[in-house]
Amino acid sequence: MSVLLIAEHNNKELKAFTLNAVTAASQIDSDVHALVIGNNCAEVAQAASELPLVKKVLTVEAAYYANFIAENFAPVVTKLAGNYTHIVCSANTFGKNLMPRIAAKLDTSQVSDIIKVVSADTFVRPIYAGNAFATVKSTDEKKCVTIRPTSFDPCDSSGGSAPIESADAGEEFSLTKFVKREEIKSDRPELGTARIVISGGRGMQNGDNFKLITAIADKLNAAIGASRAAVDAGYISNDHQVGQTGKVVVPDLYIAVGISGAIQHLAGMKESKIIVAINKDGEAPIFSVADYGLEADLFEALPQFLEELNKLNTIQK
Amino acid sequence: MKILVAVKRVIDYNVQVRVKDDGSGVVTENVKMSTNPPDDNAIEEAVKIKESGKAKEIVAITVGEEKAQETVRKALAVGADRGIHVKVGGAIEPLAVSKILKKIVDKEKPDLVFMGKQAIDDDCNQTGQMLSALLNWPQATFASKIEIKDRKLEVIREIDEGLETIEINTPAIVTCDLRLNEPRYASLPNIMKAKKKPIEQLNASDLGVDVSPKIQQLKVEEPPKRKAGIKVSSVAELVQKLKNEAKVI
């Protein structure tokens, strides 16, 4: 058995969640090979080779791999698939977009978004927005699996020295063209990996009021999240959405402000270690998952919260 | 232009799903069912394109048990012209659905296939991408804006880092995000009219597609429950608890 792990990167660095995916891959089988498809991405291949759990790195480079178009990536993976029993990557928008295209070509029923490896063919995955956990066994000869990164710890990132080999590029798929990517640059920790997340919902009333959340995020070195309602209303951009169809976060501390707690939002945050809810509606469902609930008007509570934080001598970052 | 829209019948998004005591699945008896929410966005977008004069026909298709036909009927009430219902009993995997859809695409020859990006029951997020692979067509997943430019589509996709714009040639598959549009409600006269629109009924076996599962569901269980928390009476108490009890700040 060997596992082919598709690395997610930006042609310069490995994306943090690739480390979590490597951990999951190594639980399936110890012979993990990392596949880096990109353009001018030698530094990424080098970083992948330094992961102690990775036994070999394969790189495939071409100009048309620069923007991670699934139609270009899938044939590269299916061509290499013969040597592997499992193909694995993270279940974020990169992997969700790519893996089914590979699975269909291999005539494999994909196992999406696993949270646990039971054995090489059996996995646990959440269904119905995490309201149920299904244990499933794949009977396909070749298995395509996407993993929920927040359910696996990141692997060590240094000390390894796996050999790096290059593999052949495939043909360009000319019917899909990349136009542009608008990435929201921020100095804050990434939402998916932040130790503390503070999120706002419809109760924020407008985008300008998110400055109350920003001030606290600055103080706590926290990432900023949002409910779907807040994103739909245009208060904040889509990359902040936490929930069933947004991002799944598992921080040490999750602070939900003005979020009622729809099932779909809870799906994205209820595994957080400590949950705080601030909401003026005492009956809001968010309180059912909160370790600490504060029934209060957020426009009074948030400035007080900042004031109390300012009084503390030390804050863990 | 012709648009094929795939819709799925799922447990309504407002229902608190319960796991069966015997661990064989979730309770679906006497539970409200609806169209998968992002599939409503897919129908809405197709109808908007037709209203703008850029599409001539919208065909709504579902794959599922007898009652799945309700979702096609709803799509007809919102503006689809005719329906197709491919009947299968029991659970069906995205790979099998995409093979069925491919057979229908081969026959109907649509310019575009729309569907929701993910079904909220199995949360697989696979069918659109799999269909694109089987057809070797371009795929625009997680679409939050679609602009038709002659034989091309410019699509804004919602990705983890923000937004991505791609240009794809038709024929193509688009999977729709919830922010693509605001799905309309069907009016009563349109619901009545939809009853007269045709729905073609087929069986998966007629299409020569093997729908037997390749993934065995061994058990379904409730996720671990969170311990009940406490209500604090003031912000000062909250910060004190976070600092000294939970030790997270």
Coordinates of C-alpha atoms in Angstrom, one line a residue:
Chain A
M1 CA 0.0 0.0 0.0
S2 CA 1.1 3.5 -0.7
V3 CA -0.7 6.8 -0.3
L4 CA -0.5 9.7 -2.7
L5 CA -1.0 13.0 -0.9
I6 CA -1.8 15.9 -3.1
A7 CA -0.1 18.9 -1.5
E8 CA -1.9 22.3 -1.4
H9 CA 0.3 25.3 -1.8
N10 CA 0.6 28.7 -3.5
N11 CA 3.8 27.8 -5.6
K12 CA 5.9 29.3 -2.8
E13 CA 4.8 27.7 0.4
L14 CA 2.9 24.6 1.5
K15 CA -0.5 25.5 2.8
A16 CA -0.7 24.8 6.5
F17 CA -3.5 22.3 6.2
T18 CA -1.2 20.1 4.0
L19 CA 0.5 19.1 7.3
N20 CA -2.8 17.9 8.7
A21 CA -3.5 15.9 5.6
V22 CA -0.1 14.3 5.8
T23 CA -1.0 13.1 9.3
A24 CA -4.2 11.6 8.1
A25 CA -2.4 10.0 5.1
S26 CA 0.2 8.4 7.4
Q27 CA -2.6 6.9 9.5
I28 CA -3.8 5.0 6.4
D29 CA -0.3 3.8 5.5
S30 CA 3.2 4.8 6.4
D31 CA 4.4 5.0 2.8
V32 CA 3.2 8.5 2.0
H33 CA 4.3 10.3 -1.2
A34 CA 3.6 14.0 -1.6
L35 CA 2.6 15.2 -5.0
V36 CA 3.3 18.9 -5.7
I37 CA 1.8 20.2 -8.9
G38 CA 2.5 23.8 -9.8
N39 CA 4.7 26.2 -11.5
N40 CA 8.2 27.3 -10.3
C41 CA 7.4 25.5 -7.1
A42 CA 10.7 24.0 -6.1
E43 CA 10.6 25.6 -2.7
V44 CA 7.3 23.8 -2.1
A45 CA 8.8 20.5 -3.1
Q46 CA 11.7 21.2 -0.8
A47 CA 9.4 22.0 2.2
A48 CA 7.4 18.8 1.5
S49 CA 10.6 16.7 1.4
E50 CA 11.4 18.0 4.9
L51 CA 8.2 16.6 6.4
P52 CA 9.5 13.5 8.3
L53 CA 6.3 11.5 7.5
V54 CA 6.8 11.9 3.7
K55 CA 8.8 9.2 2.0
K56 CA 9.0 10.7 -1.5
V57 CA 8.1 13.9 -3.2
L58 CA 6.9 14.0 -6.8
T59 CA 6.8 17.3 -8.6
V60 CA 5.0 18.2 -11.8
E61 CA 5.6 21.6 -13.2
A62 CA 4.1 23.6 -16.1
A63 CA 3.0 27.2 -16.6
Y64 CA -0.7 26.0 -16.8
Y65 CA -0.4 24.5 -13.3
A66 CA 0.2 27.9 -11.7
N67 CA -3.4 28.5 -10.8
F68 CA -4.5 25.1 -9.6
I69 CA -7.2 24.5 -12.2
A70 CA -8.8 21.0 -11.4
E71 CA -9.2 20.2 -15.1
N72 CA -5.4 20.4 -15.5
F73 CA -4.5 18.7 -12.2
A74 CA -6.8 15.7 -12.4
P75 CA -5.1 13.9 -15.4
V76 CA -1.7 14.2 -13.7
V77 CA -3.0 12.5 -10.6
T78 CA -4.9 9.8 -12.5
K79 CA -1.8 9.0 -14.5
L80 CA 0.2 8.4 -11.3
A81 CA -2.7 6.7 -9.5
G82 CA -1.6 3.2 -10.7
N83 CA 1.2 3.1 -8.1
Y84 CA -1.1 3.9 -5.2
T85 CA -3.9 2.4 -3.2
H86 CA -5.1 5.8 -1.8
I87 CA -5.2 9.3 -3.0
V88 CA -5.7 11.9 -0.3
C89 CA -6.0 15.6 0.0
S90 CA -7.6 18.2 2.3
A91 CA -11.3 18.8 2.1
N92 CA -11.0 22.6 1.6
T93 CA -12.1 24.4 -1.5
F94 CA -8.9 23.2 -3.3
G95 CA -9.5 19.5 -2.5
K96 CA -13.3 19.6 -2.8
N97 CA -12.9 21.0 -6.3
L98 CA -10.3 18.6 -7.4
M99 CA -10.7 15.2 -5.8
P100 CA -14.2 14.2 -7.3
R101 CA -12.7 14.9 -10.8
I102 CA -10.0 12.3 -10.0
A103 CA -12.4 9.8 -8.4
A104 CA -14.8 9.8 -11.3
K105 CA -12.0 9.2 -13.8
L106 CA -10.8 6.2 -11.6
D107 CA -14.4 5.0 -11.2
T108 CA -14.1 5.3 -7.5
S109 CA -16.7 6.4 -5.0
Q110 CA -15.0 9.2 -3.1
V111 CA -15.1 9.3 0.7
S112 CA -15.4 13.0 1.5
D113 CA -14.3 15.0 4.6
I114 CA -13.2 12.3 6.9
I115 CA -12.6 13.1 10.6
K116 CA -11.1 9.7 11.6
V117 CA -9.1 6.9 10.0
V118 CA -10.4 3.6 11.5
S119 CA -8.4 1.4 9.1
A120 CA -7.1 1.6 5.5
D121 CA -10.6 1.1 4.1
T122 CA -12.8 2.4 6.9
F123 CA -13.3 6.0 7.9
V124 CA -15.6 8.3 10.0
R125 CA -17.2 11.3 8.4
P126 CA -19.8 13.8 9.5
I127 CA -23.1 13.9 7.6
Y128 CA -26.1 16.2 8.0
A129 CA -24.0 19.2 9.0
G130 CA -22.3 17.1 11.7
N131 CA -25.5 16.1 13.3
A132 CA -24.5 12.5 12.7
F133 CA -21.2 10.6 12.3
A134 CA -21.2 7.8 9.7
T135 CA -18.6 5.0 9.8
V136 CA -18.1 4.0 6.2
K137 CA -16.1 1.3 4.4
S138 CA -14.9 1.8 0.9
T139 CA -15.0 -1.3 -1.3
D140 CA -13.2 0.3 -4.2
E141 CA -9.8 -1.0 -5.1
K142 CA -8.4 2.5 -5.2
K143 CA -9.6 4.9 -2.6
C144 CA -10.1 8.7 -3.0
V145 CA -10.4 10.4 0.4
T146 CA -10.6 14.0 1.4
I147 CA -9.8 14.8 5.0
R148 CA -11.2 17.5 7.3
P149 CA -7.9 19.2 8.3
T150 CA -9.1 20.4 11.7
S151 CA -9.7 16.8 12.8
F152 CA -6.1 15.9 12.5
D153 CA -3.0 17.4 14.1
P154 CA -0.4 18.9 11.8
C155 CA 2.7 16.7 11.2
D156 CA 6.2 17.8 12.1
S157 CA 7.5 20.1 9.4
S158 CA 11.3 19.6 9.7
G159 CA 13.9 16.9 10.0
G160 CA 12.9 14.9 6.9
S161 CA 14.9 14.5 3.7
A162 CA 12.7 12.6 1.3
P163 CA 14.0 12.3 -2.3
I164 CA 12.4 14.6 -4.8
E165 CA 11.5 13.3 -8.3
S166 CA 9.9 15.0 -11.1
A167 CA 7.0 13.5 -13.0
D168 CA 5.7 14.2 -16.5
A169 CA 3.2 17.0 -17.0
G170 CA -0.1 16.3 -18.7
E171 CA -1.7 18.2 -21.6
E172 CA -3.2 21.6 -21.0
F173 CA -7.0 21.7 -20.7
S174 CA -7.8 24.7 -22.9
L175 CA -11.5 25.2 -22.2
T176 CA -11.0 26.6 -18.7
K177 CA -9.0 29.8 -18.2
F178 CA -7.9 31.4 -14.9
V179 CA -8.7 35.1 -14.9
K180 CA -7.9 36.4 -11.4
R181 CA -7.9 35.7 -7.7
E182 CA -8.9 38.3 -5.2
E183 CA -7.3 37.2 -1.9
I184 CA -8.1 39.2 1.2
K185 CA -4.6 39.9 2.7
S186 CA -4.5 40.2 6.4
D187 CA -1.9 40.2 9.2
R188 CA -4.3 38.2 11.4
P189 CA -4.0 34.5 12.0
E190 CA -5.8 32.4 9.4
L191 CA -9.3 31.5 10.3
G192 CA -8.8 27.8 9.9
T193 CA -5.8 27.6 12.2
A194 CA -6.2 30.5 14.6
R195 CA -6.1 29.7 18.3
I196 CA -8.9 32.2 19.0
V197 CA -11.8 33.1 16.6
I198 CA -14.3 35.8 17.2
S199 CA -17.3 35.8 14.9
G200 CA -20.2 38.2 14.2
G201 CA -23.6 37.4 12.9
R202 CA -26.7 39.2 11.8
G203 CA -26.9 40.9 15.2
M204 CA -24.0 43.1 14.1
Q205 CA -26.5 45.0 12.0
N206 CA -24.0 46.4 9.5
G207 CA -20.4 46.0 8.3
D208 CA -19.2 49.1 10.1
N209 CA -20.1 47.6 13.4
F210 CA -17.6 44.8 12.8
K211 CA -15.0 47.3 14.0
L212 CA -16.1 46.3 17.5
I213 CA -15.1 42.8 16.7
T214 CA -11.9 43.8 15.0
A215 CA -10.7 45.7 18.1
I216 CA -11.1 42.6 20.2
A217 CA -9.5 40.4 17.6
D218 CA -6.5 42.7 17.6
K219 CA -6.2 42.5 21.3
L220 CA -6.5 38.7 21.4
N221 CA -4.6 38.1 18.1
A222 CA -7.7 36.3 16.9
A223 CA -9.1 35.5 13.5
I224 CA -12.4 37.0 12.5
G225 CA -15.3 34.8 11.5
A226 CA -18.9 35.3 10.5
S227 CA -22.2 33.6 10.1
R228 CA -23.7 33.0 6.7
A229 CA -26.3 35.7 7.5
A230 CA -23.6 38.3 8.0
V231 CA -21.8 37.4 4.8
D232 CA -25.1 37.3 2.8
A233 CA -26.0 40.7 4.2
G234 CA -22.7 42.0 2.9
Y235 CA -21.2 42.9 6.3
I236 CA -18.0 41.0 5.6
S237 CA -16.5 38.9 2.8
N238 CA -17.2 35.2 2.1
D239 CA -13.7 34.0 3.2
H240 CA -14.8 34.7 6.8
Q241 CA -17.9 32.3 6.7
V242 CA -17.9 29.6 9.3
G243 CA -20.4 26.7 8.9
Q244 CA -21.6 23.7 6.9
T245 CA -20.9 25.4 3.6
G246 CA -18.1 27.7 4.8
K247 CA -15.1 26.9 6.9
V248 CA -14.8 24.5 9.8
V249 CA -12.9 25.9 12.8
V250 CA -11.7 24.2 16.0
P251 CA -10.0 27.0 18.0
D252 CA -9.2 26.9 21.7
L253 CA -11.7 29.8 22.1
Y254 CA -14.6 30.6 19.8
I255 CA -16.6 33.8 20.6
A256 CA -19.9 34.0 18.8
V257 CA -21.4 37.5 18.9
G258 CA -24.9 38.3 17.7
I259 CA -25.1 34.8 16.1
S260 CA -28.3 32.9 16.8
G261 CA -26.7 29.5 16.2
A262 CA -28.5 27.9 13.2
I263 CA -27.6 24.2 12.7
Q264 CA -25.5 25.2 9.7
H265 CA -23.4 27.6 11.7
L266 CA -22.9 25.1 14.6
A267 CA -21.6 22.6 12.1
G268 CA -18.6 24.8 11.5
M269 CA -17.6 25.6 15.2
K270 CA -19.1 23.2 17.7
E271 CA -15.9 21.2 18.1
S272 CA -14.1 24.3 19.4
K273 CA -12.6 23.7 22.9
I274 CA -14.3 26.7 24.6
I275 CA -17.3 28.5 23.2
V276 CA -18.5 31.9 24.3
A277 CA -21.9 33.2 23.1
I278 CA -22.9 36.8 23.5
N279 CA -26.5 37.4 22.4
K280 CA -29.4 39.4 23.7
D281 CA -31.9 36.6 23.0
G282 CA -31.5 34.2 25.9
E283 CA -33.4 31.5 24.0
A284 CA -30.9 31.6 21.0
P285 CA -29.7 28.1 20.2
I286 CA -26.1 29.2 20.3
F287 CA -26.4 29.0 24.1
S288 CA -27.0 25.3 23.9
V289 CA -23.4 24.7 22.8
A290 CA -21.7 27.6 24.7
D291 CA -19.5 26.9 27.7
Y292 CA -20.0 30.5 28.8
G293 CA -23.1 32.4 27.7
L294 CA -23.7 36.1 28.2
E295 CA -27.2 37.4 27.6
A296 CA -26.5 41.0 26.7
D297 CA -26.7 43.7 24.1
L298 CA -23.5 43.2 22.1
F299 CA -23.2 47.0 21.5
E300 CA -22.7 47.4 25.3
A301 CA -20.9 44.1 25.9
L302 CA -18.2 44.4 23.2
P303 CA -16.7 47.7 24.4
Q304 CA -16.8 46.4 28.0
F305 CA -15.1 43.2 26.9
L306 CA -12.3 45.2 25.3
E307 CA -12.0 47.3 28.5
E308 CA -11.8 44.2 30.7
L309 CA -9.1 42.7 28.4
N310 CA -7.2 46.0 28.6
K311 CA -7.2 45.6 32.4
L312 CA -5.4 42.2 32.2
N313 CA -1.7 42.2 32.8
T314 CA -1.0 39.4 30.4
I315 CA -2.9 37.9 27.5
Q316 CA -1.9 34.6 25.9
K317 CA -1.2 35.1 22.3
Chain B
M1 CA -29.2 27.7 -25.2
K2 CA -30.5 24.8 -23.1
I3 CA -29.9 24.4 -19.4
L4 CA -30.2 21.2 -17.5
V5 CA -30.6 21.7 -13.7
A6 CA -30.2 18.8 -11.3
V7 CA -32.1 18.9 -8.0
K8 CA -32.1 16.6 -5.0
R9 CA -34.7 16.0 -2.3
V10 CA -33.3 16.2 1.2
I11 CA -34.4 16.6 4.8
D12 CA -35.4 20.3 5.1
Y13 CA -32.6 22.5 6.3
N14 CA -34.6 23.6 9.4
V15 CA -35.1 20.1 10.7
Q16 CA -33.0 18.9 13.6
V17 CA -31.8 15.6 12.3
R18 CA -32.0 12.6 14.6
V19 CA -30.0 9.4 14.5
K20 CA -32.0 6.1 14.5
D21 CA -31.5 4.1 17.7
D22 CA -30.2 1.0 15.8
G23 CA -27.5 3.1 14.2
S24 CA -28.7 2.3 10.6
G25 CA -29.1 5.9 9.6
V26 CA -31.1 9.0 10.4
V27 CA -34.9 9.3 11.0
T28 CA -36.6 10.3 7.7
E29 CA -40.2 9.1 8.5
N30 CA -42.6 12.0 9.1
V31 CA -39.8 14.5 8.5
K32 CA -40.2 17.6 6.3
M33 CA -38.4 17.2 3.0
S34 CA -37.4 20.0 0.6
T35 CA -35.2 20.7 -2.3
N36 CA -31.5 20.9 -1.4
P37 CA -31.0 24.6 -0.8
P38 CA -28.2 25.4 -3.3
D39 CA -30.2 23.5 -5.9
D40 CA -32.8 26.2 -5.5
N41 CA -30.1 28.7 -6.4
A42 CA -29.3 26.6 -9.5
I43 CA -32.9 26.6 -10.7
E44 CA -33.2 30.4 -9.9
E45 CA -30.1 31.1 -12.0
A46 CA -31.3 29.1 -14.9
V47 CA -34.7 30.9 -14.8
K48 CA -33.0 34.3 -14.7
I49 CA -30.9 33.4 -17.7
K50 CA -34.0 32.3 -19.6
E51 CA -35.8 35.5 -18.6
S52 CA -32.9 37.5 -20.0
G53 CA -33.4 35.8 -23.4
K54 CA -30.2 33.9 -23.3
A55 CA -31.7 30.4 -22.8
K56 CA -34.6 28.8 -24.6
E57 CA -35.3 25.8 -22.4
I58 CA -34.7 24.6 -18.9
V59 CA -35.0 20.9 -18.0
A60 CA -35.1 19.9 -14.4
I61 CA -33.9 16.5 -13.4
T62 CA -33.8 14.5 -10.2
V63 CA -32.5 11.1 -9.3
G64 CA -34.2 9.4 -6.4
E65 CA -37.2 7.6 -5.0
E66 CA -40.9 8.1 -6.0
K67 CA -41.3 11.3 -3.9
A68 CA -38.2 12.9 -5.3
Q69 CA -40.5 14.0 -8.2
E70 CA -41.8 16.8 -5.8
T71 CA -38.5 18.6 -6.3
V72 CA -38.9 18.5 -10.1
R73 CA -42.5 19.7 -9.7
K74 CA -41.2 22.6 -7.6
A75 CA -38.6 23.5 -10.2
L76 CA -41.3 23.5 -12.9
A77 CA -43.4 25.9 -10.7
V78 CA -40.4 28.2 -10.5
G79 CA -39.8 28.3 -14.2
A80 CA -38.4 25.1 -15.6
D81 CA -40.1 23.9 -18.8
R82 CA -40.1 20.1 -18.3
G83 CA -38.8 17.5 -16.0
I84 CA -37.0 14.2 -15.9
H85 CA -37.2 11.8 -12.9
V86 CA -34.8 8.9 -12.8
K87 CA -36.2 6.5 -10.3
V88 CA -33.9 4.6 -7.9
G89 CA -34.7 3.1 -4.6
G90 CA -32.6 3.7 -1.5
A91 CA -29.4 5.6 -1.1
I92 CA -27.4 6.4 -4.2
E93 CA -23.8 7.6 -4.3
P94 CA -22.7 10.8 -6.2
L95 CA -20.6 8.6 -8.6
A96 CA -23.7 6.7 -9.7
V97 CA -25.7 10.0 -9.9
S98 CA -23.1 11.5 -12.1
K99 CA -23.2 8.5 -14.4
I100 CA -26.9 8.8 -14.7
L101 CA -26.7 12.5 -15.4
K102 CA -24.1 11.8 -18.1
K103 CA -26.5 9.5 -19.9
I104 CA -29.1 12.2 -19.8
V105 CA -26.6 14.9 -21.0
D106 CA -25.7 12.6 -23.9
K107 CA -29.4 12.5 -24.9
E108 CA -30.5 16.1 -24.1
K109 CA -27.3 17.8 -25.2
P110 CA -27.6 20.9 -22.9
D111 CA -25.2 23.8 -23.1
L112 CA -25.0 24.1 -19.4
V113 CA -25.6 21.9 -16.4
F114 CA -26.4 23.6 -13.1
M115 CA -26.7 22.1 -9.6
G116 CA -26.0 23.0 -6.0
K117 CA -22.4 22.8 -4.8
Q118 CA -23.2 20.3 -2.1
A119 CA -26.2 18.3 -0.8
I120 CA -26.9 19.1 2.8
D121 CA -27.7 15.5 3.7
D122 CA -24.6 13.5 2.8
D123 CA -22.4 16.7 2.5
C124 CA -20.4 15.0 -0.2
N125 CA -19.8 17.9 -2.6
Q126 CA -18.9 15.6 -5.5
T127 CA -21.6 15.2 -8.2
G128 CA -20.9 18.3 -10.3
Q129 CA -17.2 17.7 -10.4
M130 CA -17.7 14.0 -11.2
L131 CA -20.1 14.8 -14.1
S132 CA -17.6 17.3 -15.5
A133 CA -14.9 14.6 -15.3
L134 CA -17.1 12.0 -17.1
L135 CA -17.9 14.5 -19.8
N136 CA -14.5 16.0 -19.9
W137 CA -16.2 19.4 -19.7
P138 CA -15.0 22.6 -17.8
Q139 CA -16.3 22.9 -14.2
A140 CA -17.0 26.1 -12.3
T141 CA -17.6 25.0 -8.7
F142 CA -18.9 27.1 -5.8
A143 CA -20.2 29.9 -8.2
S144 CA -21.4 33.1 -6.6
K145 CA -21.7 35.1 -9.9
I146 CA -22.2 33.9 -13.5
E147 CA -21.9 36.1 -16.5
I148 CA -22.7 34.7 -20.0
K149 CA -20.4 36.0 -22.7
D150 CA -21.4 34.4 -26.0
R151 CA -20.2 30.8 -25.9
K152 CA -18.3 31.5 -22.7
L153 CA -19.1 32.0 -19.1
E154 CA -17.2 34.1 -16.7
V155 CA -17.7 32.7 -13.2
I156 CA -16.7 34.1 -9.8
R157 CA -16.0 31.2 -7.4
E158 CA -16.0 31.3 -3.6
I159 CA -12.7 29.8 -2.4
D160 CA -11.1 29.7 1.0
E161 CA -8.8 32.6 0.3
G162 CA -11.5 34.9 -1.2
L163 CA -12.8 35.0 -4.7
E164 CA -11.5 33.5 -7.9
T165 CA -12.7 34.4 -11.4
I166 CA -12.5 31.8 -14.2
E167 CA -13.6 31.8 -17.8
I168 CA -15.0 28.5 -19.2
N169 CA -16.2 27.5 -22.6
T170 CA -19.7 25.9 -22.9
P171 CA -20.8 23.2 -22.7
A172 CA -19.9 23.3 -19.0
I173 CA -21.0 22.4 -15.5
V174 CA -21.6 25.0 -12.8
T175 CA -22.1 24.2 -9.1
C176 CA -23.9 26.9 -7.3
D177 CA -23.2 28.6 -4.0
L178 CA -25.9 30.0 -1.8
R179 CA -24.9 33.5 -2.5
L180 CA -25.4 33.2 -6.3
N181 CA -28.9 34.7 -6.1
E182 CA -32.1 34.8 -4.0
P183 CA -34.4 32.0 -5.0
R184 CA -38.0 33.1 -5.7
Y185 CA -41.1 31.5 -4.3
A186 CA -43.5 29.8 -6.7
S187 CA -46.8 31.7 -7.1
L188 CA -50.0 29.8 -6.8
P189 CA -50.9 30.2 -10.5
N190 CA -47.5 28.9 -11.5
I191 CA -47.8 25.9 -9.1
M192 CA -51.1 25.1 -10.9
K193 CA -49.5 25.5 -14.3
A194 CA -46.6 23.3 -13.3
K195 CA -49.0 20.4 -12.7
K196 CA -49.5 20.3 -16.5
K197 CA -45.9 20.4 -17.4
P198 CA -44.5 17.0 -18.5
I199 CA -42.2 14.9 -16.3
E200 CA -40.5 12.0 -18.1
Q201 CA -40.0 9.0 -15.9
L202 CA -37.1 6.6 -16.3
N203 CA -35.5 3.9 -14.3
A204 CA -31.8 3.8 -13.6
S205 CA -31.7 0.3 -15.1
D206 CA -33.2 1.6 -18.4
L207 CA -30.1 3.8 -18.7
G208 CA -27.8 0.9 -18.1
V209 CA -26.1 2.4 -15.0
D210 CA -25.1 0.3 -12.1
V211 CA -26.2 2.1 -9.0
S212 CA -25.1 -0.4 -6.4
P213 CA -23.2 1.3 -3.6
K214 CA -19.4 1.0 -3.5
I215 CA -19.3 2.4 0.0
Q216 CA -20.8 0.4 2.9
Q217 CA -22.3 2.4 5.7
L218 CA -21.3 0.4 8.8
K219 CA -23.0 2.6 11.4
V220 CA -24.4 6.1 12.0
E221 CA -24.1 7.6 15.5
E222 CA -24.8 10.8 17.3
P223 CA -21.8 13.0 17.6
P224 CA -20.5 13.4 21.2
K225 CA -22.6 15.9 23.1
R226 CA -21.1 19.0 24.6
K227 CA -21.4 19.4 28.3
A228 CA -23.9 22.0 29.3
G229 CA -22.3 25.4 29.9
I230 CA -23.2 28.2 32.3
K231 CA -24.6 31.7 31.9
V232 CA -22.4 34.5 33.2
S233 CA -24.0 37.7 34.6
S234 CA -21.5 40.2 33.4
V235 CA -18.6 40.9 31.0
A236 CA -16.2 41.1 33.9
E237 CA -17.2 37.6 35.1
L238 CA -16.8 36.3 31.6
V239 CA -13.3 37.6 31.2
Q240 CA -12.4 36.3 34.7
K241 CA -13.7 32.8 33.8
L242 CA -11.8 32.8 30.4
K243 CA -8.6 33.8 32.2
N244 CA -8.7 31.8 35.4
E245 CA -11.1 28.8 34.7
A246 CA -10.8 28.0 31.0
K247 CA -7.3 29.5 30.8
V248 CA -7.7 30.4 27.2
I249 CA -6.7 34.1 27.3

